[in-house]
Tab-separated table of C-alpha atoms in Angstrom:
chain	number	residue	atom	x	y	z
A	26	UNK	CA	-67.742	-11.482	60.183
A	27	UNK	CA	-69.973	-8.365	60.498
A	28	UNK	CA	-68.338	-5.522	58.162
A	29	UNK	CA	-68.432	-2.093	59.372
A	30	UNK	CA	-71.307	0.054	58.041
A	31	UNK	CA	-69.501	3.051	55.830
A	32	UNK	CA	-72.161	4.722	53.915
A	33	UNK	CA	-76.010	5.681	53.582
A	34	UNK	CA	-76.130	3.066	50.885
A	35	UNK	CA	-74.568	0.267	52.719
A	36	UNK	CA	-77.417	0.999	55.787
A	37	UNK	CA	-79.843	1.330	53.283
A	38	UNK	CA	-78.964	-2.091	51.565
A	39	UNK	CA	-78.763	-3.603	55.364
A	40	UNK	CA	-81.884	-2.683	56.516
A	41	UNK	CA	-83.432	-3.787	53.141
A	42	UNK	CA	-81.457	-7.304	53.577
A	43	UNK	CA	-84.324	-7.942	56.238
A	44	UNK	CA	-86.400	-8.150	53.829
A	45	UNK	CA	-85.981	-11.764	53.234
A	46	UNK	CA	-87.793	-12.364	56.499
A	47	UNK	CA	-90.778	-10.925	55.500
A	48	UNK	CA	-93.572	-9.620	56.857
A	49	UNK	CA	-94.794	-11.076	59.849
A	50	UNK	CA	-97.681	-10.029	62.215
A	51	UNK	CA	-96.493	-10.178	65.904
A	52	UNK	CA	-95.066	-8.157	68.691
A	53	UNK	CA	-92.474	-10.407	70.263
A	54	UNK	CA	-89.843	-9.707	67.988
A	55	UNK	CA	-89.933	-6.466	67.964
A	56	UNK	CA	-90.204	-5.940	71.839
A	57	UNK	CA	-86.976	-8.232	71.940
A	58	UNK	CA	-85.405	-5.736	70.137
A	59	UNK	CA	-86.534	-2.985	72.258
A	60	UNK	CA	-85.700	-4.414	75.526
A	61	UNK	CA	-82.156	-4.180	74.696
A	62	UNK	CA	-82.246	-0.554	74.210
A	63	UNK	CA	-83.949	0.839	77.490
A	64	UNK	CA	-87.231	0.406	75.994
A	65	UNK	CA	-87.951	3.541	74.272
A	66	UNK	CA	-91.651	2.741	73.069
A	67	UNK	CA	-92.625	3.158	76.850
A	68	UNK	CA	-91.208	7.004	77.138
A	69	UNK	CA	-91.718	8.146	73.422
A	70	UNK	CA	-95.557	10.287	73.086
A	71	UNK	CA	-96.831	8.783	70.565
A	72	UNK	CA	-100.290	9.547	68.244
A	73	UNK	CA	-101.043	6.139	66.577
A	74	UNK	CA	-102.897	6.107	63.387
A	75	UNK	CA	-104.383	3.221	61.765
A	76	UNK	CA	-106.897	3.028	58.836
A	77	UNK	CA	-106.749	1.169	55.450
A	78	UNK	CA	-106.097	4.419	53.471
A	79	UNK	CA	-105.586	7.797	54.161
A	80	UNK	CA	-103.570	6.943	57.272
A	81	UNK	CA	-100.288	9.024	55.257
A	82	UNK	CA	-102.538	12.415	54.384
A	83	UNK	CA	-103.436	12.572	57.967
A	84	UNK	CA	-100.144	12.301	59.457
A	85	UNK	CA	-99.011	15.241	56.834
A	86	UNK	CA	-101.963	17.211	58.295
A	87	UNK	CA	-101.508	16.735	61.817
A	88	UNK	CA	-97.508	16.788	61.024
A	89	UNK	CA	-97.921	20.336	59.359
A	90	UNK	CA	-100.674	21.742	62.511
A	91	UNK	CA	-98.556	20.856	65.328
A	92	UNK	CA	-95.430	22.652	63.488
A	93	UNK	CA	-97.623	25.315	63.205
A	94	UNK	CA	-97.935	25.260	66.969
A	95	UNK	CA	-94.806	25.111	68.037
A	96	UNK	CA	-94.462	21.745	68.896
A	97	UNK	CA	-91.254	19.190	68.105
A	98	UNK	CA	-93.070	16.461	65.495
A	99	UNK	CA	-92.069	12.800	64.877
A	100	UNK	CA	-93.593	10.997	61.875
A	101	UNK	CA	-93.504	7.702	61.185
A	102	UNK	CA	-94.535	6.716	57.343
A	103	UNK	CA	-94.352	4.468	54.917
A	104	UNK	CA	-93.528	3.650	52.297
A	105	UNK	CA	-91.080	6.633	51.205
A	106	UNK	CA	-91.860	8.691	47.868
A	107	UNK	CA	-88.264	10.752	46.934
A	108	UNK	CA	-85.263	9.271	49.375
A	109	UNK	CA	-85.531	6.349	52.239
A	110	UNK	CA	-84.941	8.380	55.160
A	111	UNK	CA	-88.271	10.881	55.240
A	112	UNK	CA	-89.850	7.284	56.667
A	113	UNK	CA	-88.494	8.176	60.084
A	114	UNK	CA	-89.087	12.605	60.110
A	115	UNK	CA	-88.652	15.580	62.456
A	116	UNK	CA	-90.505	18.457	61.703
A	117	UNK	CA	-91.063	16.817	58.466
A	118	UNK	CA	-87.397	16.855	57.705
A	119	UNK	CA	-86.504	13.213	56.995
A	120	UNK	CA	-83.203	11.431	59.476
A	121	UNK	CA	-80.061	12.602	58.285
A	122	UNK	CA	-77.855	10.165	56.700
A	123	UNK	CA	-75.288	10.485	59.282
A	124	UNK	CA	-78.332	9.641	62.297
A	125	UNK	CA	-79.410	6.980	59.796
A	126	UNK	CA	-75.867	5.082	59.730
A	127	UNK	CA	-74.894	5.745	63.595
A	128	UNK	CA	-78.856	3.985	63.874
A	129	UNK	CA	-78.094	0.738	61.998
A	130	UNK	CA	-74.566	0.632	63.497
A	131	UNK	CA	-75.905	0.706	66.947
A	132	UNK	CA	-78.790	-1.782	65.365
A	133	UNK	CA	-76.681	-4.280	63.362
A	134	UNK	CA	-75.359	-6.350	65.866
A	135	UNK	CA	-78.046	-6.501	68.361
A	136	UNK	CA	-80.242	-7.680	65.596
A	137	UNK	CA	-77.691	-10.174	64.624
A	138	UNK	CA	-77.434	-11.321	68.300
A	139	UNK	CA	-81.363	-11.967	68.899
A	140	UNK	CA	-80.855	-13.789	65.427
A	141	UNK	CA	-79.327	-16.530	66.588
A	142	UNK	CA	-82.522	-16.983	68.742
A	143	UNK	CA	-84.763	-19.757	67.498
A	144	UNK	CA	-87.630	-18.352	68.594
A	145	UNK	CA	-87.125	-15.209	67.419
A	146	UNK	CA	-86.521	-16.561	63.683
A	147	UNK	CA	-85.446	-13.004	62.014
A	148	UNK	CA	-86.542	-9.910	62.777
A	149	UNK	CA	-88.230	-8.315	60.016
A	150	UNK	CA	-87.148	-5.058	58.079
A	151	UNK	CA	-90.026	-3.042	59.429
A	152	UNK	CA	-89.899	-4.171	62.837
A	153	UNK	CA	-86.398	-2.926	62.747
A	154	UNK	CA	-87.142	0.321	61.753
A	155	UNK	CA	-89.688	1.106	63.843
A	156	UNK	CA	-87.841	0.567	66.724
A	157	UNK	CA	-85.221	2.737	65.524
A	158	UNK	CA	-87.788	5.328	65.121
A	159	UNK	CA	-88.551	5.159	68.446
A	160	UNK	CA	-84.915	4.818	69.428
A	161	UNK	CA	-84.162	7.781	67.863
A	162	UNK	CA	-87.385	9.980	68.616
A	163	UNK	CA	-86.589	9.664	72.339
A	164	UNK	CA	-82.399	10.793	72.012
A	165	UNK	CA	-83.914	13.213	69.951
A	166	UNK	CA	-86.348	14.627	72.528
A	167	UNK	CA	-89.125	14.944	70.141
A	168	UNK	CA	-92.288	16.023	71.541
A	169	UNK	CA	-94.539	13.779	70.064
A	170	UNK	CA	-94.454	11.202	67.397
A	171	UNK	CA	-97.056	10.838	64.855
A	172	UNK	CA	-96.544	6.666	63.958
A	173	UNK	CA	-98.681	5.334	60.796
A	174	UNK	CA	-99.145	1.909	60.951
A	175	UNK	CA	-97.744	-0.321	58.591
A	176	UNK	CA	-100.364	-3.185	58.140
A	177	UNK	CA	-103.683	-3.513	60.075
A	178	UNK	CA	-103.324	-2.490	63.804
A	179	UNK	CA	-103.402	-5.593	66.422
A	180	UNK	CA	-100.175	-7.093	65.344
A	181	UNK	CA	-98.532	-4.199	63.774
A	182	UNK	CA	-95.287	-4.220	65.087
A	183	UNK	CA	-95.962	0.095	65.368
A	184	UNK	CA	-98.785	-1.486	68.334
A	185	UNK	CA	-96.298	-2.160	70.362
A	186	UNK	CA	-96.072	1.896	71.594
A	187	UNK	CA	-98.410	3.278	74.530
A	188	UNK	CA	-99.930	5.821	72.718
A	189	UNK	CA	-102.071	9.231	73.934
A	190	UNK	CA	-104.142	9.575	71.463
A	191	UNK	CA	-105.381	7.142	68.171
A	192	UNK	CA	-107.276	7.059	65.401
A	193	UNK	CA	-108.877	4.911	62.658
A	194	UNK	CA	-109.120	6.706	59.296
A	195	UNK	CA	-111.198	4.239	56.773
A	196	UNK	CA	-111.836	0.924	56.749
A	197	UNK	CA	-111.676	-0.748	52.925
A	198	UNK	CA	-110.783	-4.145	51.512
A	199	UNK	CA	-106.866	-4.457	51.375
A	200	UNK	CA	-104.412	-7.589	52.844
A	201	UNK	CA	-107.672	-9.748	53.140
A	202	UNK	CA	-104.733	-12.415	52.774
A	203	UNK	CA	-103.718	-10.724	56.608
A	204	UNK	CA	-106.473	-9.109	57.571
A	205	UNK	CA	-109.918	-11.382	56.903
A	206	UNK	CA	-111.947	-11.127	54.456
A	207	UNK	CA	-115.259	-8.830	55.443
A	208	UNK	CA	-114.899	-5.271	56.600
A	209	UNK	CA	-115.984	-6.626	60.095
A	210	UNK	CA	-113.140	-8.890	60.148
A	211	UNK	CA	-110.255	-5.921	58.937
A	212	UNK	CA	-111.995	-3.135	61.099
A	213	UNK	CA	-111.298	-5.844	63.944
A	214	UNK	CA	-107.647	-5.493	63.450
A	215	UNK	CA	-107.478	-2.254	62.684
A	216	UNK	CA	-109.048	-1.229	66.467
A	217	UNK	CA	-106.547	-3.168	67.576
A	218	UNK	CA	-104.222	-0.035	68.236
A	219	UNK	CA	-107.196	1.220	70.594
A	220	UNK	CA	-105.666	1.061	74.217
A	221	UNK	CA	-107.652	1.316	78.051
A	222	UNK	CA	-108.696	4.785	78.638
A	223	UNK	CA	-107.070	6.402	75.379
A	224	UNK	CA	-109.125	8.569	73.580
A	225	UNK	CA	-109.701	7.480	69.303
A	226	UNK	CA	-110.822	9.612	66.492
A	227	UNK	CA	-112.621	7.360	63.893
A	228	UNK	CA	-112.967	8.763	59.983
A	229	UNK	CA	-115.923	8.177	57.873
A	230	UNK	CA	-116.557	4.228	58.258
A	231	UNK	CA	-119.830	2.154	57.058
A	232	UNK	CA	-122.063	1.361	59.816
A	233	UNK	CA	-120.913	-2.524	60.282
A	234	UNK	CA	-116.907	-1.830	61.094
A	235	UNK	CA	-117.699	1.042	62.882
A	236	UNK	CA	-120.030	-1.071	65.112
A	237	UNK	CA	-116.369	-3.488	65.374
A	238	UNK	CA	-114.707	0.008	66.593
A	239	UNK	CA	-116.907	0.938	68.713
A	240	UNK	CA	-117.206	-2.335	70.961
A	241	UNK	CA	-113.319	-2.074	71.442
A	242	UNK	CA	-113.357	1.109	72.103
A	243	UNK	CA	-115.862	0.361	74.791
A	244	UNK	CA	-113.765	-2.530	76.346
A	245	UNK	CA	-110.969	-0.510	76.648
A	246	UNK	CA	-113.717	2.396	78.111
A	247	UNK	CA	-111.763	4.469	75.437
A	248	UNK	CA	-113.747	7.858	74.496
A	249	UNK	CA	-114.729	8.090	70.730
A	250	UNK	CA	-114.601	11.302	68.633
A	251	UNK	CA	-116.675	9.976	65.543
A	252	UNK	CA	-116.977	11.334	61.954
A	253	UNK	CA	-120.435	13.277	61.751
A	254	UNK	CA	-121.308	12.716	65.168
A	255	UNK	CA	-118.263	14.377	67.643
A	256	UNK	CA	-117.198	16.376	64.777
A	257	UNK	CA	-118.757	17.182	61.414
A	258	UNK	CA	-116.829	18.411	58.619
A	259	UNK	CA	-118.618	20.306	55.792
A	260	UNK	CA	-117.557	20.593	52.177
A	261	UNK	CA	-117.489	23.395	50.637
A	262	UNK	CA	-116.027	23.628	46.972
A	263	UNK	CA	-112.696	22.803	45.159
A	264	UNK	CA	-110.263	25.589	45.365
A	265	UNK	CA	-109.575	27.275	41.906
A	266	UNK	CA	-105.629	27.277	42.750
A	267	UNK	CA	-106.136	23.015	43.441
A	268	UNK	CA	-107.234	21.693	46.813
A	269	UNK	CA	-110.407	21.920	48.684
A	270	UNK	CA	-112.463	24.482	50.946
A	271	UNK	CA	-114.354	23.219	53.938
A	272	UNK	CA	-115.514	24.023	57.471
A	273	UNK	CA	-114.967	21.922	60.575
A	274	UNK	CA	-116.923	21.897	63.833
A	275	UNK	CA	-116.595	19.768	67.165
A	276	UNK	CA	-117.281	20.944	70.610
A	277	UNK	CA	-114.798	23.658	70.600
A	278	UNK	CA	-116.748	25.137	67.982
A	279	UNK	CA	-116.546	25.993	64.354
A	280	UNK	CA	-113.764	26.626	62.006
A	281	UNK	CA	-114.401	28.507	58.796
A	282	UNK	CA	-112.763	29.059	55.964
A	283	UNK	CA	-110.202	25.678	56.273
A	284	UNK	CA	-107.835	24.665	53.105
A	285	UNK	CA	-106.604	21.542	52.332
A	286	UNK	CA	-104.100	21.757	49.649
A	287	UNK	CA	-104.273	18.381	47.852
A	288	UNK	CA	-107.678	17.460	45.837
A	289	UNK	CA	-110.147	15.058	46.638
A	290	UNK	CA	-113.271	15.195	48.821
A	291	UNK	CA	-111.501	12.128	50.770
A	292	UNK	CA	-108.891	14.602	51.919
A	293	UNK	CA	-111.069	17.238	53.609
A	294	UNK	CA	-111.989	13.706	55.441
A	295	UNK	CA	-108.812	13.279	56.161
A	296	UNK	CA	-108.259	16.743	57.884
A	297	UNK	CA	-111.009	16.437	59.819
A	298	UNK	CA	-109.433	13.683	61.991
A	299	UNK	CA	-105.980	15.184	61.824
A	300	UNK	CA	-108.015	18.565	63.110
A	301	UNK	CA	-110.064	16.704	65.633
A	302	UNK	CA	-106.483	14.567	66.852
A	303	UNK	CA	-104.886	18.313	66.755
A	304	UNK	CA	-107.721	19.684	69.284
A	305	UNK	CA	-107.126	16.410	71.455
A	306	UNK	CA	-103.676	16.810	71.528
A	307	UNK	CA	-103.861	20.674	72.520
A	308	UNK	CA	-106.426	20.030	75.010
A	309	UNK	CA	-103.886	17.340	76.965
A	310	UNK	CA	-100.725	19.477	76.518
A	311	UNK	CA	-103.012	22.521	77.437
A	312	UNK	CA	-101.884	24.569	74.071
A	313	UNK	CA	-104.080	27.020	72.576
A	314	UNK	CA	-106.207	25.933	69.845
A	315	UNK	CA	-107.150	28.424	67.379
A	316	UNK	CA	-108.410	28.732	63.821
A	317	UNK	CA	-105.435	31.111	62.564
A	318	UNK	CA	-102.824	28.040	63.257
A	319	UNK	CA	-105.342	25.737	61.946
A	320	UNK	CA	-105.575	27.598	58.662
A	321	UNK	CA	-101.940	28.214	58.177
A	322	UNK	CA	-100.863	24.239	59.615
A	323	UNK	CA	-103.026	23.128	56.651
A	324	UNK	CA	-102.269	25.306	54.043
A	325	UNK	CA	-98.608	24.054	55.048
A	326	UNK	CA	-98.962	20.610	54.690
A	327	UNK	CA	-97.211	18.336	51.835
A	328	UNK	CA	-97.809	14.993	50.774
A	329	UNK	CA	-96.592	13.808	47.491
A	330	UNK	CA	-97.949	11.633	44.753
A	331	UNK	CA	-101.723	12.416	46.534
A	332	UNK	CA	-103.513	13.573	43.642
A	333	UNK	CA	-100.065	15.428	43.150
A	334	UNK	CA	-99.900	17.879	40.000
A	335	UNK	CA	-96.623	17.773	38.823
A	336	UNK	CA	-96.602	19.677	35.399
A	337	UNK	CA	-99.528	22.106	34.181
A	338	UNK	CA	-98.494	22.279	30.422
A	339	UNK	CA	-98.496	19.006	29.566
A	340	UNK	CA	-101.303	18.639	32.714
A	341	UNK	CA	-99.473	15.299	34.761
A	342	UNK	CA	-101.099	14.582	37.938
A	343	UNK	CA	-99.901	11.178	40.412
A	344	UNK	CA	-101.795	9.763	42.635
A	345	UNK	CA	-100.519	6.210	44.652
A	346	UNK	CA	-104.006	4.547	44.282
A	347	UNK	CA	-102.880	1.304	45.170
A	348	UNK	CA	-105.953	-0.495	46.287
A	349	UNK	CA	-109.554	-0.506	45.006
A	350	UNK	CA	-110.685	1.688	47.788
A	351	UNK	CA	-108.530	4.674	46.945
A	352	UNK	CA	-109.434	3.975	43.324
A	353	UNK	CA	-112.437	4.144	43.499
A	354	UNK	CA	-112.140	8.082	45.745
A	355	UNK	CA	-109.483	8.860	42.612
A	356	UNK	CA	-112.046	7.766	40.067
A	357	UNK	CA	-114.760	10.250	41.153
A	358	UNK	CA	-112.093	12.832	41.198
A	359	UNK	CA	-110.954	12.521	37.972
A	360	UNK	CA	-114.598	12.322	36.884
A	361	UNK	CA	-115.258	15.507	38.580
A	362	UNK	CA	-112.125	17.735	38.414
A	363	UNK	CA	-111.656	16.975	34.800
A	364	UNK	CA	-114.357	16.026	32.661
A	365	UNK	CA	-113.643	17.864	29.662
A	366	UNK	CA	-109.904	16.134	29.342
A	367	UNK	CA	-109.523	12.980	27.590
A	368	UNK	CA	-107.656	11.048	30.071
A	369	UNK	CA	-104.015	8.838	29.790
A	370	UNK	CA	-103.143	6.591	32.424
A	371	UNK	CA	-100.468	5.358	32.775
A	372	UNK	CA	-100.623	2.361	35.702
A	373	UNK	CA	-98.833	-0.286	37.574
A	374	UNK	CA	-99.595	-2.212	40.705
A	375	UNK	CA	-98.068	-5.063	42.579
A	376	UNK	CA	-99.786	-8.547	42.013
A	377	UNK	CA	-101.061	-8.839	45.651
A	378	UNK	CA	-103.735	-6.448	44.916
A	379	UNK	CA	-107.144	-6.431	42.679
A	380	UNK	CA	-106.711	-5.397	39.651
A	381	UNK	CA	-109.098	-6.464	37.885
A	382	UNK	CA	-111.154	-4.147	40.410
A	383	UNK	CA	-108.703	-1.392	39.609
A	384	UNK	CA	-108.989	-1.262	36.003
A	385	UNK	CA	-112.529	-1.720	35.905
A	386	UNK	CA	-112.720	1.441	38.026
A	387	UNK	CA	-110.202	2.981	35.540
A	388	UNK	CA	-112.492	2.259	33.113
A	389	UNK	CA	-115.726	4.479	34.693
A	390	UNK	CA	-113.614	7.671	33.524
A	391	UNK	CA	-115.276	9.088	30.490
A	392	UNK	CA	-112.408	9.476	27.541
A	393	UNK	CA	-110.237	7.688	29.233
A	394	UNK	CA	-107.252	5.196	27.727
A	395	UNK	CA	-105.357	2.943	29.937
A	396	UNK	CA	-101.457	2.168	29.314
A	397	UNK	CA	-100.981	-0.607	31.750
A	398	UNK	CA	-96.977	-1.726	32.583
A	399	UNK	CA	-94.861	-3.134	34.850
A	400	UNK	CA	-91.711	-2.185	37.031
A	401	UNK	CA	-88.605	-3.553	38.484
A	402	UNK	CA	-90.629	-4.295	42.012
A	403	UNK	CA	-91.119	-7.985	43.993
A	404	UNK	CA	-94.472	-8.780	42.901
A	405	UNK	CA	-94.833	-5.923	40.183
A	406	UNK	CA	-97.647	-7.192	37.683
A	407	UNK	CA	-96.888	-9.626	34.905
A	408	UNK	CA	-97.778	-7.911	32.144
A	409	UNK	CA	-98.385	-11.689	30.109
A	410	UNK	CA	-101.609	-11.845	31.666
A	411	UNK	CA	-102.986	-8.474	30.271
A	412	UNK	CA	-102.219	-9.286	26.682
A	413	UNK	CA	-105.681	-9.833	26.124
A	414	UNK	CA	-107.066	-6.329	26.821
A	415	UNK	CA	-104.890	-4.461	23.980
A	416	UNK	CA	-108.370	-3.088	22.535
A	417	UNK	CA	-109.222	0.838	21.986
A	418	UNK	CA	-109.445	1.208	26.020
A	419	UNK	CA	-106.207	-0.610	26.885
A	420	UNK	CA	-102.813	-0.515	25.907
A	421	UNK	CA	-99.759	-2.645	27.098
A	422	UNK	CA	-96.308	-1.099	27.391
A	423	UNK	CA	-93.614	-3.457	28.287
A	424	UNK	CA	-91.021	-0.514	29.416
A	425	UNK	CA	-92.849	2.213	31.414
A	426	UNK	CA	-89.927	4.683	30.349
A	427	UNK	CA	-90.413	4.497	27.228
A	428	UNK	CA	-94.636	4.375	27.473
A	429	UNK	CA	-93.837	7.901	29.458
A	430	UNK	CA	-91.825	9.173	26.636
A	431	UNK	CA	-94.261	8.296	23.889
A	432	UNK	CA	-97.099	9.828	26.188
A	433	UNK	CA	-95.713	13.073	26.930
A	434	UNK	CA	-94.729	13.623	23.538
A	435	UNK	CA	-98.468	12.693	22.063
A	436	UNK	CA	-100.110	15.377	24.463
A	437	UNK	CA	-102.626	17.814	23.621
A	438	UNK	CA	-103.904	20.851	25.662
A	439	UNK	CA	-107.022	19.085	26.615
A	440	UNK	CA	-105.292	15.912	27.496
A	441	UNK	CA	-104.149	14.744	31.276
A	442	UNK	CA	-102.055	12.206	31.768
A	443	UNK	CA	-102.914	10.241	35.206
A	444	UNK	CA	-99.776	8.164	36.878
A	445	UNK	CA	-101.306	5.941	39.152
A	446	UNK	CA	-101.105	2.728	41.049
A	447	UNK	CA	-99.088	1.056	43.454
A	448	UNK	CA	-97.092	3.983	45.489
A	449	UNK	CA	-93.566	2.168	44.617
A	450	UNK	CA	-94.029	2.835	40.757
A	451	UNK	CA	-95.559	6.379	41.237
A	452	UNK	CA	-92.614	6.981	43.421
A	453	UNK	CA	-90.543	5.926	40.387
A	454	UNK	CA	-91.872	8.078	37.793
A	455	UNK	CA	-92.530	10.826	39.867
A	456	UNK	CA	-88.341	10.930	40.792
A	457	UNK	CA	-87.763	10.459	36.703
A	458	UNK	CA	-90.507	13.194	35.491
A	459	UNK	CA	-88.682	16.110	38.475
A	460	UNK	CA	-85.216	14.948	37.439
A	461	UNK	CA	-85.501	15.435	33.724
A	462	UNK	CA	-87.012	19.002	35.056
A	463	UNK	CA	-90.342	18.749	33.145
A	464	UNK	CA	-92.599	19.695	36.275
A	465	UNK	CA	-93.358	22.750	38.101
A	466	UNK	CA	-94.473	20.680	41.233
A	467	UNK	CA	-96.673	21.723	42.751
A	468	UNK	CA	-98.805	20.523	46.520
């Protein structure tokens, strides 16, 4: 018999109960769902963005600009960095854990009913939530909702919305298992979200899956805003207080003197499609569109454990590289922002991803010694098969608490120590390293 839900823990532990059914690509499931609460994902506004990284950094953006403007902001994200609930956001101010209960008690047993369904076989924890994001963006009267998709695009349980506007951030090798494995193949998937007559904004992408984009987009007679052709952003310099300085120009014209305030070339990328989305979105809702709310929606914007600096003295920055892709954007970073520091990481990822890609990446920073460990995580990496590399590069530390501990107290004014990885064990150590009060966080 189905036990009242009580507390934020006992939703919490619900929701991730659904885990056991995986991850499953597919829409029917989740439109079940839907249809037996008035079909929501038909009246919600929704911006959909898809990409392979960078998807997260451009909802902050675009989060942060429309705030600036005045309008009421869904976002959709995952997976969380401090607490469970900013997944499902309102003005980037994560569900309440009140909403979040009276949610998965109106949920629970409609979930439990379509279980007994064989064709509908479980319904997955992230189909669940995201159609109690969109359940609770439309009682909530939001005014749009900015929805990152969770994995690829075509049968992303997120595709099931009707979207206004979309976009494509990157395209990089991640999920191949899912996905395929070329960059044709994922890009395939990823245009997926692109839907008849709905305008997309596409990042920087290589020639061949932007080719894949753009014959979608042209089925679905869906007008492109392209990276360096629609709009251009220019690079300027790194900004001596951390972040980045860039222009932006599209056919409204040019913005000078733009701010991004997390580091990394890749995120001035980034802002150019949230700016370019922004414009879009002002242009439909006929809202001004000016460089003053541009500037200030920026400067605004938070996104933790994205080349994050969370301590000065020791120097501790985070970054949730968790796929050879944004490694390989971290590793020029690090080699650019810092090489005059001899370099600690400290890293973890789940088995499902390369890394022996990763680490070999790692190993391009100059200085640079690798503690590699594990974490209480499904699928964390088994540290028995790294064994091998204990040499002058690599070390192995069975218990990342205590690897922390030894590495903070070893640290010298030149030194940084890097925390990177999968996003679930920066997550971890990010929570630990604010808690014991070490860090003067910082965006």
């Amino acid at each position: 018999m189905r036990r009242e839900i009580l507390t934020i823990k006992e939703a919490i532990a619900w929701i991730h109960s659904r885990q056991k059914f995986g991850s499953r690509p597919g829409l029917e499931r989740v439109q079940a769902l839907l249809n037996k609460v008035d079909n929501p994902e038909k009246k919600v506004h929704v911006i959909h963005i898809a990409g392979t990284n960078g998807k997260g950094s451009t909802v902050a953006y675009l989060r942060s600009l429309l705030i600036e403007a005045g309008v009421t902001v869904g976002s959709f994200t995952s997976p969380y960095i401090e607490e469970f609930n900013e997944r499902i956001a309102i003005d980037a101010k994560p569900i309440s854990d009140q909403d979040l209960i009276q949610l998965v008690e109106k949920f629970q047993p409609l979930v439990e009913e379509l279980d007994q369904q064989p064709e509908i076989n479980g319904i997955t924890e992230f189909e669940i939530l995201t159609a109690m994001m969109l359940d609770y963006f439309l009682t909530k009267e939001v005014d749009v909702a900015v929805v990152e998709v969770g994995l690829g695009g075509l049968l992303d349980s997120t595709n099931i919305v009707e979207p206004m506007l979309t976009a494509i951030t990157t395209i990089g090798y991640d999920h191949m298992d899912i996905l395929g494995d070329t960059l044709n193949e994922i890009a395939f998937q990823k245009a997926g979200i692109i839907k008849k007559n709905i305008p997309v904004v596409t990042g920087k992408i290589n020639k061949g899956p932007l080719i894949e984009i753009t014959e979608k987009a042209a089925a679905e007679t869906a007008r492109m805003y392209r990276y360096g052709k629609e709009y251009t952003v220019n690079y300027l310099h790194p900004d001596p207080t951390w972040g980045e300085l860039f222009t932006f120009n599209d056919q409204a014209g040019k913005l000078s003197s733009l701010k991004v305030p997390l580091l990394g070339r890749h995120q001035v990328e980034n802002a150019g499609v949230a700016i370019e989305l922004f414009r879009l979105y002002c242009e439909q809702q006929r809202l001004p569109f000016d460089e003053k709310t541009v500037q200030k929606g920026l400067a605004n914007a938070q996104w933790p454990a994205r080349m994050e600096k969370v301590s000065d003295e020791p120097l501790i920055v985070m970054d949730g590289a968790h796929n050879s892709h944004a490694m390989k954007r971290l590793v020029e970073n690090v080699k650019k922002e810092f090489r005059n520091y001899n370099v600690k990481v400290l890293f973890s990822a789940l088995e499902t991803k390369d890394i022996d890609q990763m680490l070999a990446l790692l190993q391009e920073i100059p200085n640079v010694r690798i503690y590699l460990t594990t974490f209480e995580y499904p699928k964390a990496m088994d540290l028995a098969r790294y064994d091998d590399r204990e040499n002058n590069q690599f070390s192995v530390v069975s218990l990342w608490q205590f690897g922390l501990g030894e590495l903070l107290e070893d640290m010298a004014e030149d030194d940084l120590l890097l925390i990177t990885g999968s996003l679930y064990f920066v997550s971890e150590v990010r929570q630990l390293l604010l808690n014991i009060g070490g860090s003067d966080e910082k965006n």
